[in-house]
Amino acid sequence: MPKPKRSNVVQKPGDPYIYLYVMGEWYCYNPQEPPLGSGAMGDVYRGYRCKNGAVIAIKRVKDCYANNKMIRERARQEASLAFRHPNLVEMIGCCEYAPDYGPIFILSHYVQGVNVDQYVHSFDESPTRVEKICSVVCDVLDALDYVHSRGVIHRDIKPSNIMIENGSNVRLMDLGISRMSGGNKFSSCGFIGTPQYSAPEQIKREENGSVVSINATTDIYELGITFYELLTGTNPMDCESEAETLAHQLSEPLPYNECIPRRLFKVIAKATEKEQSLRYQTALEFKEAIHQALQPEPSAGERLSEWIQSHQTMVIIAATGFGVALAAIILIALTI
């Protein structure tokens, strides 16, 4: 099929398929088929590479947003993120009816799998349920470490944006509202994100006269809320109205839930601190804290030995005042 002269989007009379020319190749999809999924900004359809019939994913930005300059720029940015990481979806490119108006499409590789909610429900009764959920979250943190190192903040971490491919591999989806670090102006369209998972700084426009920073800790907060939901089955900030939900994100502390082991709850609570400086500052720091929380609790003897070794000088000095017998006990403890 030859490249069209006036548009990269073609639809033929009597043919239900829309054909898209991207990066030197033709792709197509049938808009009459139900979408694979829908989000705030667009609908995702099953598409095909015309050359060999390979399945791809085609996201069509909703028409009500398509002519918005900022949203078009975000769509182009998402399509341009040429990331190669096992826990991210690989992009193919972007296709527009015209540079400034009309339909805009984002093409990516197709992920064959289930949403993380479905995946977690598949092992509800498993004795290793907590460990399996932690493994998923750690894979997402690897993906975030990768995008953060390249100056990109996701800004919409939530269960519906995490897929489990072929029963095991975790894929973080939808970088459609991501932004490059340093670009912290809020959208003229208003609040961008998902209220039930959004960090306080996404809701505030300014604080103390300065624009609030959106950075890696924003994604860490969102993943912390997601982590809590995967473990408990409930979103801790969700309320009947959006305004109430946003108010909770700004001020309500994370409620304890007995479904979460105490040590792990402390990790999640730190990740979801309202003040950015109190959270984990990097994805890898968050990941390491999860690994530490999963380690067995040390025995009383191990804790005593660790304390003695960290206070050796004080212990030895104190022992000289209590006799040789006590000093011998201390020395034995030091060798345990």
XYZ file of C-alpha atoms in Angstrom:
336
model
C 0.000 0.000 0.000
C 1.549 3.356 -1.000
C 2.079 6.111 1.524
C -0.752 8.667 1.249
C 0.116 12.155 0.149
C -2.101 14.123 2.503
C -2.672 11.961 5.593
C -1.204 9.060 7.529
C -4.749 7.951 8.406
C -6.806 6.241 5.687
C -10.277 4.690 5.631
C -11.692 3.141 2.451
C -15.381 3.135 1.469
C -17.000 -0.140 2.518
C -13.978 -1.192 4.589
C -14.514 -1.051 8.384
C -10.779 -0.868 9.083
C -8.820 2.327 9.662
C -5.270 2.176 8.275
C -2.410 3.980 10.000
C 1.034 4.669 8.534
C 3.663 4.756 11.285
C 7.443 4.611 11.085
C 7.390 3.372 7.493
C 4.805 0.621 7.996
C 1.036 0.175 7.741
C -1.120 -0.898 10.684
C -4.893 -1.198 11.022
C -7.762 -1.701 13.455
C -11.533 -1.993 13.372
C -13.165 0.821 15.409
C -16.477 -1.083 15.359
C -14.993 -3.762 17.624
C -15.219 -3.151 21.376
C -12.024 -1.634 22.825
C -9.677 -3.762 24.898
C -9.813 -1.081 27.571
C -10.729 2.531 28.182
C -9.148 5.261 30.243
C -9.624 8.925 30.983
C -7.766 10.010 27.863
C -8.480 7.310 25.302
C -9.646 3.864 24.216
C -7.303 0.980 23.383
C -8.106 -1.322 20.461
C -6.635 -4.535 19.131
C -4.738 -3.663 15.967
C -2.654 -5.494 13.388
C 0.537 -5.005 11.477
C -0.567 -5.212 7.844
C 2.693 -6.817 6.733
C 2.315 -10.002 8.765
C -0.870 -9.774 10.841
C 1.007 -9.389 14.149
C -1.260 -8.115 16.938
C -0.503 -4.658 18.352
C -2.308 -2.186 20.634
C -3.700 1.061 19.235
C -4.804 3.809 21.601
C -7.048 6.440 20.066
C -7.089 9.646 22.098
C -10.703 10.564 22.799
C -12.019 13.034 20.263
C -13.032 15.504 22.972
C -9.328 15.880 23.841
C -7.748 15.339 20.435
C -7.654 19.005 19.429
C -6.138 20.120 22.741
C -2.562 21.212 22.039
C -1.166 20.013 25.377
C -2.783 16.599 25.108
C -1.501 16.162 21.552
C 1.983 16.949 22.835
C 1.569 14.350 25.604
C 0.460 11.753 23.064
C 3.505 12.439 20.902
C 5.731 12.242 23.965
C 4.289 8.880 25.025
C 4.765 7.479 21.527
C 8.351 8.752 21.418
C 9.434 6.958 24.602
C 11.639 4.373 22.946
C 12.154 2.357 26.126
C 13.427 -1.204 26.098
C 12.798 -2.784 29.470
C 11.192 -6.134 30.383
C 8.715 -4.419 32.723
C 7.570 -1.696 30.321
C 5.452 -1.732 27.173
C 7.459 -0.982 24.018
C 6.097 1.810 21.846
C 5.807 1.724 18.045
C 4.957 5.330 17.325
C 2.300 7.985 16.835
C -0.078 8.683 13.952
C -2.097 11.865 13.367
C -4.781 12.772 10.880
C -3.245 16.253 10.786
C -0.585 17.993 12.921
C -2.999 20.243 14.819
C -6.444 18.635 14.736
C -8.386 15.431 14.243
C -7.792 11.884 15.500
C -4.461 10.967 17.052
C -3.308 7.381 17.641
C -0.572 5.842 19.814
C 0.689 2.417 18.729
C 2.484 -0.028 21.003
C 3.336 -3.693 21.246
C 0.448 -5.855 22.461
C 0.649 -7.285 25.969
C -1.031 -10.694 26.252
C -2.053 -11.037 29.855
C -4.355 -10.041 32.713
C -4.714 -7.020 34.922
C -2.830 -7.228 38.227
C -6.145 -7.324 40.156
C -7.162 -10.511 38.338
C -3.701 -11.959 38.871
C -3.802 -11.319 42.630
C -7.289 -12.868 42.937
C -5.938 -16.033 41.329
C -3.901 -16.801 44.457
C -6.119 -15.340 47.203
C -5.750 -18.466 49.338
C -2.034 -19.003 48.737
C 0.245 -18.990 51.819
C 2.775 -17.025 49.724
C 0.239 -14.379 48.670
C 2.083 -11.481 50.325
C 5.425 -12.499 48.828
C 3.911 -12.778 45.340
C 2.382 -9.301 45.566
C 5.697 -7.932 46.812
C 7.397 -9.482 43.792
C 4.988 -7.693 41.443
C 5.580 -4.370 43.186
C 9.352 -4.840 43.019
C 9.131 -5.407 39.255
C 7.142 -2.179 38.916
C 9.847 -0.440 40.952
C 12.465 -1.734 38.510
C 10.443 -0.176 35.681
C 10.150 3.101 37.594
C 13.869 3.150 38.328
C 14.445 2.825 34.583
C 12.092 5.637 33.526
C 13.144 7.907 36.394
C 16.790 7.541 35.358
C 15.724 8.889 31.968
C 13.942 11.880 33.413
C 10.357 10.617 33.070
C 7.710 10.571 35.810
C 4.735 8.265 35.178
C 2.142 10.113 37.336
C -0.632 7.508 37.037
C 0.440 4.355 38.857
C -2.628 2.235 39.663
C -3.718 -1.417 39.361
C -5.333 -0.940 35.942
C -1.968 0.204 34.585
C -0.144 -2.952 35.697
C -0.460 -6.084 33.552
C 0.819 -9.601 34.133
C 2.030 -11.029 30.829
C 1.957 -14.784 30.211
C 1.277 -15.467 33.882
C 4.532 -14.051 35.202
C 6.102 -11.001 33.584
C 4.997 -7.623 34.970
C 4.413 -4.749 32.545
C 3.804 -1.149 33.607
C 1.381 0.421 31.132
C 0.207 3.824 29.952
C 2.790 6.570 30.050
C 0.182 8.821 28.458
C 0.240 11.496 31.160
C 3.908 11.127 32.041
C 6.036 14.214 32.023
C 9.688 14.955 31.732
C 11.467 16.015 34.928
C 11.725 19.760 35.247
C 8.407 20.399 33.493
C 6.217 20.942 36.517
C 3.480 23.246 35.190
C 0.012 21.915 35.804
C -2.259 21.213 32.870
C -4.635 23.941 31.824
C -7.251 21.174 31.743
C -7.081 20.983 35.538
C -6.249 17.995 37.738
C -4.501 15.192 35.833
C -4.264 11.739 37.351
C -6.527 9.315 39.226
C -7.800 10.744 42.549
C -7.761 7.429 44.468
C -3.997 7.048 43.881
C -2.708 10.598 43.405
C -0.041 12.096 45.640
C -0.778 15.344 47.519
C 1.551 17.329 45.256
C -0.518 16.347 42.219
C -3.547 17.936 43.840
C -1.901 21.108 45.101
C -1.008 23.729 42.545
C 1.236 25.793 44.783
C 2.677 25.652 48.278
C 4.209 28.630 50.049
C 4.026 30.592 46.815
C 6.002 28.044 44.785
C 4.892 25.508 42.186
C 4.753 22.054 43.756
C 7.347 19.616 42.431
C 6.262 16.445 40.642
C 9.145 13.980 40.887
C 10.077 10.337 41.528
C 8.494 10.429 44.995
C 5.140 11.128 43.303
C 5.254 7.734 41.576
C 6.448 6.148 44.838
C 3.373 7.500 46.657
C 1.011 6.205 43.963
C 2.628 2.785 43.993
C 2.382 2.742 47.800
C -1.387 3.249 47.593
C -1.586 0.594 44.870
C 0.494 -1.791 47.011
C -1.903 -1.300 49.945
C -4.903 -2.003 47.694
C -3.402 -5.187 46.255
C -2.735 -6.519 49.761
C -6.088 -5.560 51.288
C -8.542 -5.407 48.404
C -9.538 -1.853 49.343
C -8.290 1.591 48.385
C -7.518 3.490 51.623
C -8.334 6.942 50.186
C -11.461 6.203 48.148
C -14.578 8.133 49.208
C -18.046 8.718 47.804
C -17.101 12.011 46.154
C -13.969 12.996 44.248
C -13.580 16.103 46.425
C -13.581 13.978 49.585
C -11.109 11.537 48.056
C -8.716 14.376 47.192
C -9.096 15.790 50.717
C -8.115 12.395 52.144
C -5.033 12.306 49.916
C -3.991 15.679 51.295
C -4.419 14.982 54.994
C -5.550 11.494 56.047
C -2.793 9.130 57.241
C -2.688 5.595 55.904
C -4.983 3.415 58.068
C -3.537 0.183 59.409
C -5.026 -3.006 57.971
C -4.404 -6.401 59.557
C -4.041 -7.991 56.100
C -0.626 -6.323 55.900
C 2.265 -7.639 58.042
C 3.381 -4.951 60.499
C 6.897 -4.564 59.103
C 5.557 -4.264 55.566
C 2.929 -1.750 56.665
C 5.704 0.509 57.991
C 7.313 0.400 54.551
C 4.075 1.315 52.786
C 3.368 4.053 55.326
C 6.741 5.634 54.592
C 6.152 5.409 50.835
C 2.839 7.256 51.271
C 3.959 10.049 53.580
C 2.182 13.302 52.703
C 5.466 15.198 52.799
C 7.662 14.245 49.836
C 10.929 14.518 51.765
C 9.750 11.830 54.226
C 9.122 9.199 51.536
C 11.634 6.897 49.912
C 13.492 9.098 47.471
C 14.193 6.444 44.842
C 12.470 3.351 43.510
C 15.430 1.182 44.492
C 15.303 2.474 48.076
C 11.633 1.459 48.241
C 12.459 -1.952 46.756
C 15.252 -2.584 49.288
C 12.895 -1.713 52.160
C 10.380 -4.294 50.883
C 13.086 -6.968 50.776
C 14.150 -6.109 54.330
C 10.560 -6.277 55.578
C 10.196 -9.802 54.188
C 13.196 -11.107 56.106
C 12.417 -13.270 59.182
C 12.169 -11.428 62.470
C 15.468 -11.770 64.405
C 15.329 -13.831 67.594
C 15.828 -12.254 71.020
C 19.348 -13.703 71.116
C 20.188 -12.231 67.695
C 18.887 -8.823 68.735
C 20.907 -8.942 71.951
C 24.051 -9.980 70.083
C 23.566 -7.196 67.529
C 23.076 -4.629 70.299
C 26.158 -5.806 72.207
C 28.329 -5.689 69.082
C 27.221 -2.147 68.332
C 27.989 -1.065 71.912
C 31.165 -3.083 72.604
C 33.165 -0.338 74.316
C 30.337 0.595 76.681
C 29.643 -3.058 77.515
C 33.289 -3.864 78.304
C 33.699 -0.801 80.516
C 30.498 -1.620 82.372
C 31.569 -5.232 82.809
C 34.737 -4.280 84.708
C 32.560 -2.955 87.501
C 30.631 -6.183 87.906
C 33.358 -8.742 88.096
C 35.043 -11.337 85.982
C 31.977 -13.576 85.754
C 29.877 -10.934 84.051
C 32.747 -10.046 81.731
C 32.971 -13.686 80.670
C 29.250 -13.732 79.872
C 29.642 -10.606 77.767
C 32.578 -12.097 75.861
C 30.578 -15.272 75.168
C 27.691 -13.132 73.850
C 30.078 -11.295 71.543
C 31.097 -14.549 69.893
C 27.541 -15.780 69.208
